Short mmCIF file of C-alpha atoms in Angstrom, two decimals:
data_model
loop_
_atom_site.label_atom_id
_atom_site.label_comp_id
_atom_site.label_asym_id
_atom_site.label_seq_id
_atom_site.Cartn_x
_atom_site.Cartn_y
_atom_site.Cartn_z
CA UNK A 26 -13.16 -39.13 -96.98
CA UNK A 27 -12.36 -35.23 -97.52
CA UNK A 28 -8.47 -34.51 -97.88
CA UNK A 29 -6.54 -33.16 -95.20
CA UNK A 30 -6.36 -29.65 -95.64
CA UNK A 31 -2.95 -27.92 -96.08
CA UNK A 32 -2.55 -25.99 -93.19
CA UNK A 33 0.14 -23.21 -91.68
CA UNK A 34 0.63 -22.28 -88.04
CA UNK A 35 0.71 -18.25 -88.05
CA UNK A 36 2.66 -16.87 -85.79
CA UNK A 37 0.84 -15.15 -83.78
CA UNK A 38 -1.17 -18.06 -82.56
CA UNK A 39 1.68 -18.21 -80.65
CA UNK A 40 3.47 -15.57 -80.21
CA UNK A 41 5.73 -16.15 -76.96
CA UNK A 42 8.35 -18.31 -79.45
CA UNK A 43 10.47 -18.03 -81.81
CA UNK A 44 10.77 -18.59 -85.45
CA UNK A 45 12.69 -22.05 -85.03
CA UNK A 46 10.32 -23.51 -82.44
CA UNK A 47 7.22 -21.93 -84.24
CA UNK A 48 8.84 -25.00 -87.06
CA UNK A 49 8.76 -27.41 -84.09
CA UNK A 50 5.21 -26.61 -83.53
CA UNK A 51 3.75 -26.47 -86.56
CA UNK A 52 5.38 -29.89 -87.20
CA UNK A 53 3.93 -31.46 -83.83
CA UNK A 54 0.36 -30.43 -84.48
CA UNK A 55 0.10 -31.39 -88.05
CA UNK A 56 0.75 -28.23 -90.04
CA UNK A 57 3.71 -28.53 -93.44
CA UNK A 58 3.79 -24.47 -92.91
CA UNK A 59 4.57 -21.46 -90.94
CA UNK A 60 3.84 -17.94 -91.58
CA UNK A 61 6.47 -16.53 -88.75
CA UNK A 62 7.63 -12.85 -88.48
CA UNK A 63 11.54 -11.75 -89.34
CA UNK A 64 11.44 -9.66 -86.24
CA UNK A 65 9.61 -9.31 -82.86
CA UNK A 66 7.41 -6.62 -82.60
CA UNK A 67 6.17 -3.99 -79.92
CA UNK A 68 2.67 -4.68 -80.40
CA UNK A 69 3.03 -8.41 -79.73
CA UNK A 70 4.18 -7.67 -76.05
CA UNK A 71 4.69 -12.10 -75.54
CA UNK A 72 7.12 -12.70 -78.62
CA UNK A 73 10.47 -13.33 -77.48
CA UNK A 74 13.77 -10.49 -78.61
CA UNK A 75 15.19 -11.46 -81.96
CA UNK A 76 16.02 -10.62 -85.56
CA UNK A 77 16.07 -13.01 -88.37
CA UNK A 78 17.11 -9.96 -90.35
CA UNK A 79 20.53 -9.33 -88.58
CA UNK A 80 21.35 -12.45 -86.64
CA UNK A 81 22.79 -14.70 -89.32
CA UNK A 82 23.02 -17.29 -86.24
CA UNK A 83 19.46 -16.89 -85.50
CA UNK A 84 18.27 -17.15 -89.20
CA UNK A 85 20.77 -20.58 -89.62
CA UNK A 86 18.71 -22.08 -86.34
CA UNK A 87 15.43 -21.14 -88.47
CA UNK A 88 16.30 -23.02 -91.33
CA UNK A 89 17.58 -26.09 -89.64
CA UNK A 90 14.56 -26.30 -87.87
CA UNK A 91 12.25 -26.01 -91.19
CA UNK A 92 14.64 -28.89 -92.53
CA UNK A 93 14.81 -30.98 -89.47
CA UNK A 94 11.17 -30.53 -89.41
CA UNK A 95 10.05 -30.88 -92.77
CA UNK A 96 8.13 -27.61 -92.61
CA UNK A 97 8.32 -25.16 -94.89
CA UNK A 98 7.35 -20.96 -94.94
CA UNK A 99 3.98 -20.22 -96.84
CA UNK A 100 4.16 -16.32 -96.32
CA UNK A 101 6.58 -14.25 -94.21
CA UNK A 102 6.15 -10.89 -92.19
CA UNK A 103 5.77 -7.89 -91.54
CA UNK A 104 6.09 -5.68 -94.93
CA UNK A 105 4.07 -2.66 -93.60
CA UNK A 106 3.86 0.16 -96.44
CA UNK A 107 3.32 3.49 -94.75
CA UNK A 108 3.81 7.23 -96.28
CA UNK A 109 6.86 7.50 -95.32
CA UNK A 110 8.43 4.33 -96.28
CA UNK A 111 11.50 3.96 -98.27
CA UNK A 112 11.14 0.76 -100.30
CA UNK A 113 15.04 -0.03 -100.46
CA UNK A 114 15.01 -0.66 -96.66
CA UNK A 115 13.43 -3.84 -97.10
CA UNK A 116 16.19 -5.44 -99.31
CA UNK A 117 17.64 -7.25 -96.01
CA UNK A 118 14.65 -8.25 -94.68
CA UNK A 119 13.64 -10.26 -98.42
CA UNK A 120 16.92 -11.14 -98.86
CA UNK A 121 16.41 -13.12 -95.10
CA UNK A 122 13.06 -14.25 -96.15
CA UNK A 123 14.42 -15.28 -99.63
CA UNK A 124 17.17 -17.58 -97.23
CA UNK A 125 14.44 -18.95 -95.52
CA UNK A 126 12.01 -19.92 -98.63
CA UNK A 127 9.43 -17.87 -98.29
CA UNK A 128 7.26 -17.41 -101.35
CA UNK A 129 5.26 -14.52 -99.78
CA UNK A 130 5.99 -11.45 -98.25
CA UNK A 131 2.65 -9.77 -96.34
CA UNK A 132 2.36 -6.47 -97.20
CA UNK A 133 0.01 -4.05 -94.95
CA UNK A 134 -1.14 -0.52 -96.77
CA UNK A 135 -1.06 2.59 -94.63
CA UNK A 136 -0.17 4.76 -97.07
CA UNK A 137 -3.35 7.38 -97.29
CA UNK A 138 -1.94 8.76 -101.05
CA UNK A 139 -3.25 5.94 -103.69
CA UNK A 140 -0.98 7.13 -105.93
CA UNK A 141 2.20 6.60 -104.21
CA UNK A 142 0.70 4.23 -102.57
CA UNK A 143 0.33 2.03 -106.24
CA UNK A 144 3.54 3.11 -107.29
CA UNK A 145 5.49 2.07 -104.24
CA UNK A 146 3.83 -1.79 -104.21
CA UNK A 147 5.02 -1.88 -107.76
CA UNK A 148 8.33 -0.94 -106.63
CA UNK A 149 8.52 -3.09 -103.87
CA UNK A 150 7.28 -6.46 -106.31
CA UNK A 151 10.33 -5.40 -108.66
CA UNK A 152 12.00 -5.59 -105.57
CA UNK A 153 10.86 -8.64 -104.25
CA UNK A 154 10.94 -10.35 -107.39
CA UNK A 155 14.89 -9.94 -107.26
CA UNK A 156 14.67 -12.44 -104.07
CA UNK A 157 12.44 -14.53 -105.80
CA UNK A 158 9.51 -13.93 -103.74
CA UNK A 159 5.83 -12.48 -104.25
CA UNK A 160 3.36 -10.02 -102.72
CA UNK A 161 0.48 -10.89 -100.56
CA UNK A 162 -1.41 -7.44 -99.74
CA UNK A 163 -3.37 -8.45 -96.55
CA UNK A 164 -6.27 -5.80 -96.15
CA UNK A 165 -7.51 -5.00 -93.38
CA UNK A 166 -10.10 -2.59 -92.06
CA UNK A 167 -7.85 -0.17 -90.11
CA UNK A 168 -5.32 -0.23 -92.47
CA UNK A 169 -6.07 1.97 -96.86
CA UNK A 170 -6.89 -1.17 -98.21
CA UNK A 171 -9.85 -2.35 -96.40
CA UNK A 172 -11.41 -5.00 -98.01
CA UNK A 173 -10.87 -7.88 -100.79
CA UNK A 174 -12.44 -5.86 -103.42
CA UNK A 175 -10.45 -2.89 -102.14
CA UNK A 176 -7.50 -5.13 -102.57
CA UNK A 177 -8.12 -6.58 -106.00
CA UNK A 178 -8.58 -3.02 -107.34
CA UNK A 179 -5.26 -2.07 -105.89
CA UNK A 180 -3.37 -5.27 -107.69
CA UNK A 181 -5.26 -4.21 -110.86
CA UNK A 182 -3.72 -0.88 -111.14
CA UNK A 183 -0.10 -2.25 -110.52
CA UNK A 184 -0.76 -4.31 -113.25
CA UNK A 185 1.38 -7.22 -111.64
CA UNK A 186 0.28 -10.77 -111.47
CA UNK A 187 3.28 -11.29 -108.92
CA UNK A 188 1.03 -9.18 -106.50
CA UNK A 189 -1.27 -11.43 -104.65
CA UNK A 190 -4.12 -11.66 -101.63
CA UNK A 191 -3.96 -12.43 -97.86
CA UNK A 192 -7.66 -13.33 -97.28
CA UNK A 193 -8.19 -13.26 -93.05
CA UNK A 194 -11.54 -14.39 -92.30
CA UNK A 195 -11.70 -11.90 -89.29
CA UNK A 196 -11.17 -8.89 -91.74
CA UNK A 197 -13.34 -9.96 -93.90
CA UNK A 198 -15.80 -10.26 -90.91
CA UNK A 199 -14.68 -6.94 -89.79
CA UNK A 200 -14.88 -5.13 -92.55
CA UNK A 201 -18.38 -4.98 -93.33
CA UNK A 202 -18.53 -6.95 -97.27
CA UNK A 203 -18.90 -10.48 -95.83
CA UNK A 204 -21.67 -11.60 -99.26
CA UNK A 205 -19.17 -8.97 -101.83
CA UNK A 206 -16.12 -11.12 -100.43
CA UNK A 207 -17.01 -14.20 -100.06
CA UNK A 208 -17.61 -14.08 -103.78
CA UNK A 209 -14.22 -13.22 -104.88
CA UNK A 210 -12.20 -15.62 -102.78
CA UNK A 211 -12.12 -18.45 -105.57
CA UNK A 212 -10.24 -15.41 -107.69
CA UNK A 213 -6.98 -16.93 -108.54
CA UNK A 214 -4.84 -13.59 -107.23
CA UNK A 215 -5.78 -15.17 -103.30
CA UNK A 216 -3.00 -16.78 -102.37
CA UNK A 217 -3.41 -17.58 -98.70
CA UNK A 218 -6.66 -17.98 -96.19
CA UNK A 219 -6.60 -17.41 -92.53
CA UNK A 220 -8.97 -18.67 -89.85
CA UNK A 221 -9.45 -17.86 -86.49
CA UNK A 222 -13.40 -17.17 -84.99
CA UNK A 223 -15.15 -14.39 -83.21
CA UNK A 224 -18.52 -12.72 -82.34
CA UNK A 225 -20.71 -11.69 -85.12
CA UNK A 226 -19.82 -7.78 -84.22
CA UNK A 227 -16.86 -5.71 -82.55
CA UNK A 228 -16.98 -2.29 -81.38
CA UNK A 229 -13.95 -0.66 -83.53
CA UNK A 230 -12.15 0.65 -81.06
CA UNK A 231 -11.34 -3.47 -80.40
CA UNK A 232 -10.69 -4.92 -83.47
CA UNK A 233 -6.54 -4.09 -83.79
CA UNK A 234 -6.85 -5.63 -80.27
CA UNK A 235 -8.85 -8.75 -81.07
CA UNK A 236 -6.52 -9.34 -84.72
CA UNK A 237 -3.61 -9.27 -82.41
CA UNK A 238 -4.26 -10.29 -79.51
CA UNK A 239 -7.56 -12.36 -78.92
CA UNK A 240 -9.76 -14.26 -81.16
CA UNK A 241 -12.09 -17.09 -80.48
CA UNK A 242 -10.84 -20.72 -81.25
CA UNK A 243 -12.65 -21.65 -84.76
CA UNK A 244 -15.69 -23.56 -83.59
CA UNK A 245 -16.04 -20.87 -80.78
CA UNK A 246 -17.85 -17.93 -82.45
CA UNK A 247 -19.95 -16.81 -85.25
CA UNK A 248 -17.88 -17.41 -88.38
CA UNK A 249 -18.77 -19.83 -91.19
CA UNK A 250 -15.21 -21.07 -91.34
CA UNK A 251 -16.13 -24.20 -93.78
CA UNK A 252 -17.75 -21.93 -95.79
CA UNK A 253 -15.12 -19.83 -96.18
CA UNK A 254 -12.85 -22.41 -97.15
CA UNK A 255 -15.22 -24.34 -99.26
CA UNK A 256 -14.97 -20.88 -101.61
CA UNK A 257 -11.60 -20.65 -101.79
CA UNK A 258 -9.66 -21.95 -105.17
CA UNK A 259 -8.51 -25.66 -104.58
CA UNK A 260 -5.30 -25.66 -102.99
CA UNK A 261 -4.48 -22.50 -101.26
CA UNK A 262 -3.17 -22.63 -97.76
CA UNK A 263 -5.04 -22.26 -94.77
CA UNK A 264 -3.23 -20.43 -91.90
CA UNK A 265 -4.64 -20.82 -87.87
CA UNK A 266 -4.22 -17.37 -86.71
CA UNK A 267 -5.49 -17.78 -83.41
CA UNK A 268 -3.60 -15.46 -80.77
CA UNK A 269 -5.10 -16.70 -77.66
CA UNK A 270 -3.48 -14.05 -75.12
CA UNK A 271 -6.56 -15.07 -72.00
CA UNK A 272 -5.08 -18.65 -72.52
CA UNK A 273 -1.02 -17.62 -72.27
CA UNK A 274 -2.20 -15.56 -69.49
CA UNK A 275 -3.91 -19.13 -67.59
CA UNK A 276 -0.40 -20.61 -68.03
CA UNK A 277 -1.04 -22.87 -71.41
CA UNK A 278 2.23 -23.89 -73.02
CA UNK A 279 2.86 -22.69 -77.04
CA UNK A 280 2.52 -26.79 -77.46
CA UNK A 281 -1.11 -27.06 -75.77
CA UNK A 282 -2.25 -23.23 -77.33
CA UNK A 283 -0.64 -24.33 -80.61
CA UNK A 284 -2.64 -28.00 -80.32
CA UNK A 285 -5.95 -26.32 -79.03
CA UNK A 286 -5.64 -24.23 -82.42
CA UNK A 287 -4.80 -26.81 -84.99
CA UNK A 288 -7.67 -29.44 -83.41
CA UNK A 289 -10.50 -26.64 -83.39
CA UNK A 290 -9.28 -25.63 -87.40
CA UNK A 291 -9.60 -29.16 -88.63
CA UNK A 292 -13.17 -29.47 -86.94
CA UNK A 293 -14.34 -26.19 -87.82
CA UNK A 294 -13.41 -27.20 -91.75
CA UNK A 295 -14.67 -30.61 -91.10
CA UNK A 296 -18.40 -29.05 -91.35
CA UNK A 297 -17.24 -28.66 -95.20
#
């Protein structure tokens, strides 16, 4: 009988809750991890006002529910690196994620100079690596770093081996080197997978909206989810990303969206 497969409940499978009852969640349908965001954010209209980063309150309810749970945080956002961005500014926010145990921080790439860009993701690991926590560049196709082999290149000219990968199925999908990455998923610097489902193709003026905002349940669409497990190193977590914003429109609680997820994940892999 295959293994159970370690799985996380992302946060933006259910995005309408916070950190502390994303814990709840997780531990109702079956997952030991959460990937939950420090903050709520504008372009996930349905996630509830708050701030792990400044409410010390807020951050203390977080924990207890991890404990009282007995889930714990695989990766932690949102790290977005932009042109612009002053590394420094993201002391409190690892500092709160280093409270809450998270070994990763996702990192997003916007930053169109790949000079600076390099130089400020090694500056943010030495930063990170204060708090005790590592890098997991997620790339994605809007976004500079585009796809795994994109990303792998990037880690290779920081030179760190604190710098890890996100791998999302959907960008991988999306971003045009489905054979190219499925290849290098078993490389050791992939630290996370995520699953969700979709079509086979999206016009790219919907993709930000389907990452965000509306994928297909795994089982639903056109994506060889066991297969991209089955090439993954032994071990790594799998996260459900599934935002399902047509069912939170029909009136589904986070506990039946959340369920829904979880049950479609573990059949999708169970093809494996």
């Amino acid at each position: 009988m295959t293994a159970r497969p370690r799985l996380s409940l992302d946060h933006i499978t259910v995005t309408d809750t916070t950190p502390a009852r994303l814990a709840e969640l997780a531990a109702a349908t079956g997952c030991s991890g959460i990937c939950p965001f420090l903050h709520s954010m504008a372009v996930l209209p349905a996630m509830p006002e708050y701030d792990l980063i400044r409410d010390p309150a807020a951050r203390r309810a977080t924990r207890d529910a991890l404990a009282a749970n007995g889930v714990t945080v695989d990766l932690i956002y949102p790290f977005t690196m932009a042109g612009r961005t002053v590394v420094a500014d993201f002391a409190p926010a690892l500092e709160a994620a280093a409270e809450l145990g998270a070994p990763l921080a996702n990192v997003l790439c916007y930053d169109r100079d790949p000079a600076r860009r390099t130089d400020k993701l090694i500056e943010l690991a030495e930063l990170a690596a204060s708090f005790g926590i590592g890098l997991a560049i997620e790339f994605y196709p809007p976004s500079q770093v585009r796809t795994l082999a994109e990303t792998l290149a990037e880690i290779d000219r920081t030179g760190r081996a604190d710098i890890g990968v996100t791998a999302d199925l959907l960008h991988i999908v999306r971003g045009g080197e489905l054979e190219q990455s499925m290849a290098l998923l078993s490389d050791p610097r992939v630290r996370l997978g995520q699953i969700a489902d979709g079509p086979a193709g999206m016009p790219a003026d919907r993709i930000e909206w389907e990452a965000g905002i509306q994928r297909l349940l795994p089982g639903e669409g056109a994506f060889d989810i066991a297969a991209f497990a089955a090439a993954l190193a032994p071990g790594i977590p799998l996260s459900v990303e599934v935002p399902q914003q047509s069912a939170l429109d029909a009136g589904m609680s986070s506990l039946e969206r959340a369920r829904a997820a979880v049950d479609a994940a573990l059949g999708a892999l169970e093809a494996r």
